[in-house]
Coordinates of C-alpha atoms in Angstrom, one line a residue:
M1 CA -72.3 -23.0 -49.7
K2 CA -74.0 -20.9 -47.0
A3 CA -76.2 -23.9 -46.1
L4 CA -73.2 -26.2 -45.8
V5 CA -71.4 -23.8 -43.4
G6 CA -74.4 -23.5 -41.3
L7 CA -74.7 -27.3 -41.2
L8 CA -71.1 -27.6 -40.1
V9 CA -71.6 -25.1 -37.2
V10 CA -74.5 -27.2 -36.0
I11 CA -72.6 -30.4 -36.2
V12 CA -69.5 -29.0 -34.5
A13 CA -71.3 -27.0 -31.8
V14 CA -73.7 -29.6 -30.3
P15 CA -74.2 -29.7 -26.6
A16 CA -72.3 -32.7 -25.0
H17 CA -74.4 -35.1 -22.9
G18 CA -72.5 -38.2 -21.9
Q19 CA -70.3 -38.2 -24.9
S20 CA -66.9 -37.4 -26.1
F21 CA -65.7 -34.6 -28.5
S22 CA -62.6 -34.0 -30.5
C23 CA -61.1 -30.8 -31.6
G24 CA -57.6 -30.8 -33.3
S25 CA -55.3 -32.3 -30.6
F26 CA -58.0 -32.0 -27.9
R27 CA -60.2 -34.9 -26.8
T28 CA -63.0 -34.4 -24.2
E29 CA -65.0 -36.7 -22.2
I30 CA -68.2 -35.8 -20.2
K31 CA -70.2 -37.6 -17.6
R32 CA -73.0 -36.8 -15.3
T33 CA -72.6 -37.8 -11.6
A34 CA -75.0 -37.7 -8.7
S35 CA -73.4 -34.5 -7.5
G36 CA -73.1 -32.7 -11.0
T37 CA -71.1 -32.9 -14.1
E38 CA -67.5 -34.0 -14.7
W39 CA -65.5 -33.3 -17.8
T40 CA -62.0 -34.1 -18.9
I41 CA -60.0 -32.3 -21.4
A42 CA -57.0 -34.2 -22.8
R43 CA -54.2 -33.1 -25.1
G44 CA -51.6 -35.7 -25.6
S45 CA -50.5 -36.9 -22.2
E46 CA -51.8 -33.8 -20.5
K47 CA -55.2 -34.2 -18.8
S48 CA -57.4 -31.9 -16.7
T49 CA -60.7 -32.7 -15.0
E50 CA -63.2 -30.4 -13.7
S51 CA -66.5 -31.0 -12.0
A52 CA -69.3 -28.7 -11.0
R53 CA -73.0 -28.3 -10.4
L54 CA -74.3 -26.8 -13.7
K55 CA -77.3 -24.8 -14.8
S56 CA -76.2 -25.6 -18.4
G57 CA -73.5 -27.3 -20.3
P58 CA -70.7 -28.0 -20.8
R59 CA -70.9 -27.2 -24.5
F60 CA -67.9 -27.9 -26.7
E61 CA -67.1 -26.2 -29.9
C62 CA -64.2 -26.3 -32.2
I63 CA -62.9 -23.2 -33.9
E64 CA -60.4 -23.2 -36.8
G65 CA -60.2 -27.0 -36.3
E66 CA -57.7 -26.4 -33.5
V67 CA -59.2 -24.1 -30.7
L68 CA -61.3 -25.9 -28.1
V69 CA -64.1 -23.8 -26.7
V70 CA -65.8 -25.0 -23.5
E71 CA -68.9 -23.1 -22.4
F72 CA -70.9 -23.7 -19.3
T73 CA -73.0 -22.0 -16.7
P74 CA -72.6 -23.0 -13.0
A75 CA -75.7 -23.6 -11.0
A76 CA -75.0 -20.3 -9.0
G77 CA -73.1 -18.0 -11.4
K78 CA -72.5 -16.4 -14.7
S79 CA -71.7 -18.3 -17.9
F80 CA -68.1 -19.1 -18.5
I81 CA -66.1 -19.7 -21.6
G82 CA -62.7 -21.3 -21.7
L83 CA -60.6 -21.2 -24.9
Y84 CA -57.9 -23.9 -25.1
F85 CA -55.1 -23.3 -27.8
P86 CA -52.9 -26.0 -29.4
D87 CA -49.8 -24.3 -27.9
G88 CA -51.1 -25.2 -24.3
S89 CA -52.2 -21.6 -23.5
D90 CA -55.8 -21.0 -22.4
I91 CA -58.0 -18.0 -21.8
G92 CA -61.1 -17.9 -19.7
Y93 CA -63.8 -15.3 -19.1
S94 CA -67.0 -15.3 -17.1
G95 CA -69.9 -13.1 -18.0
Q96 CA -68.0 -11.2 -20.7
I97 CA -68.8 -13.3 -23.7
A98 CA -71.3 -12.7 -26.4
R99 CA -72.3 -14.2 -29.7
R100 CA -73.0 -12.2 -32.8
N101 CA -73.5 -13.7 -36.3
N102 CA -72.4 -17.1 -35.1
R103 CA -69.1 -15.7 -33.8
L104 CA -67.8 -15.4 -30.3
V105 CA -67.3 -11.8 -29.2
L106 CA -64.5 -11.7 -26.6
P107 CA -63.1 -8.8 -24.5
I108 CA -60.5 -7.0 -26.6
Q109 CA -57.8 -7.9 -24.0
A110 CA -58.1 -11.5 -25.2
R111 CA -56.8 -10.6 -28.5
A112 CA -53.2 -10.0 -27.4
R113 CA -53.2 -13.2 -25.4
M114 CA -53.7 -15.5 -28.3
D115 CA -51.5 -16.6 -31.2
S116 CA -52.0 -14.2 -34.1
K117 CA -53.2 -16.9 -36.4
Y118 CA -56.5 -17.3 -34.4
R119 CA -57.2 -13.6 -33.7
A120 CA -59.4 -13.2 -37.0
A121 CA -61.7 -16.2 -35.8
F122 CA -63.2 -13.9 -33.1
D123 CA -64.8 -10.5 -32.8
Y124 CA -64.0 -8.2 -29.9
H125 CA -65.8 -5.8 -27.6
C126 CA -64.5 -3.0 -25.3
R127 CA -67.1 -3.4 -22.5
L128 CA -64.6 -4.6 -19.9
D129 CA -62.2 -1.8 -19.1
M130 CA -60.6 -2.4 -15.6
P131 CA -57.6 -0.7 -13.9
G132 CA -55.8 -4.1 -13.7
D133 CA -56.6 -5.0 -17.3
P134 CA -56.9 -1.7 -19.2
I135 CA -57.8 -1.4 -23.0
A136 CA -55.0 0.2 -25.0
P137 CA -56.3 3.2 -27.0
A138 CA -55.0 1.8 -30.2
S139 CA -57.0 -1.4 -29.6
R140 CA -60.3 0.4 -29.5
A141 CA -60.4 0.5 -33.3
D142 CA -60.8 -3.3 -33.4
C143 CA -63.9 -3.3 -31.1
I144 CA -67.4 -3.9 -32.3
S145 CA -70.4 -2.4 -30.7
L146 CA -72.7 -4.8 -28.9
K147 CA -76.3 -3.4 -28.6

């Protein structure tokens, strides 16, 4: 069973180079251009297109069969992860994401911003404590240590 789970992660989390990717209600398309990379995320009739000069990515991943993860590193910047949820909400972080045991580790503030049914699919850290986005003391118990 563990081998099958590992195989599924590899299949789902492949880097996208000139291809499409599907995750639940999301469909993505990616293409390289002379000036960089362009990718489109579509959900039903809604579409958004982004383009950038990238150091790496974009890499698409599907969590819980419904949450689209887009990860990339701009040519001049820190890596960025965008999480797109089926209800139309999205969360994005730059430089504050880690991976541990094949799981994404997000800032604890992200937990309250997503539907409760997806919260268990992620781990959380308490490294990002800013005056404009403080960590509630009760939330600290849900944080893992990243060393």
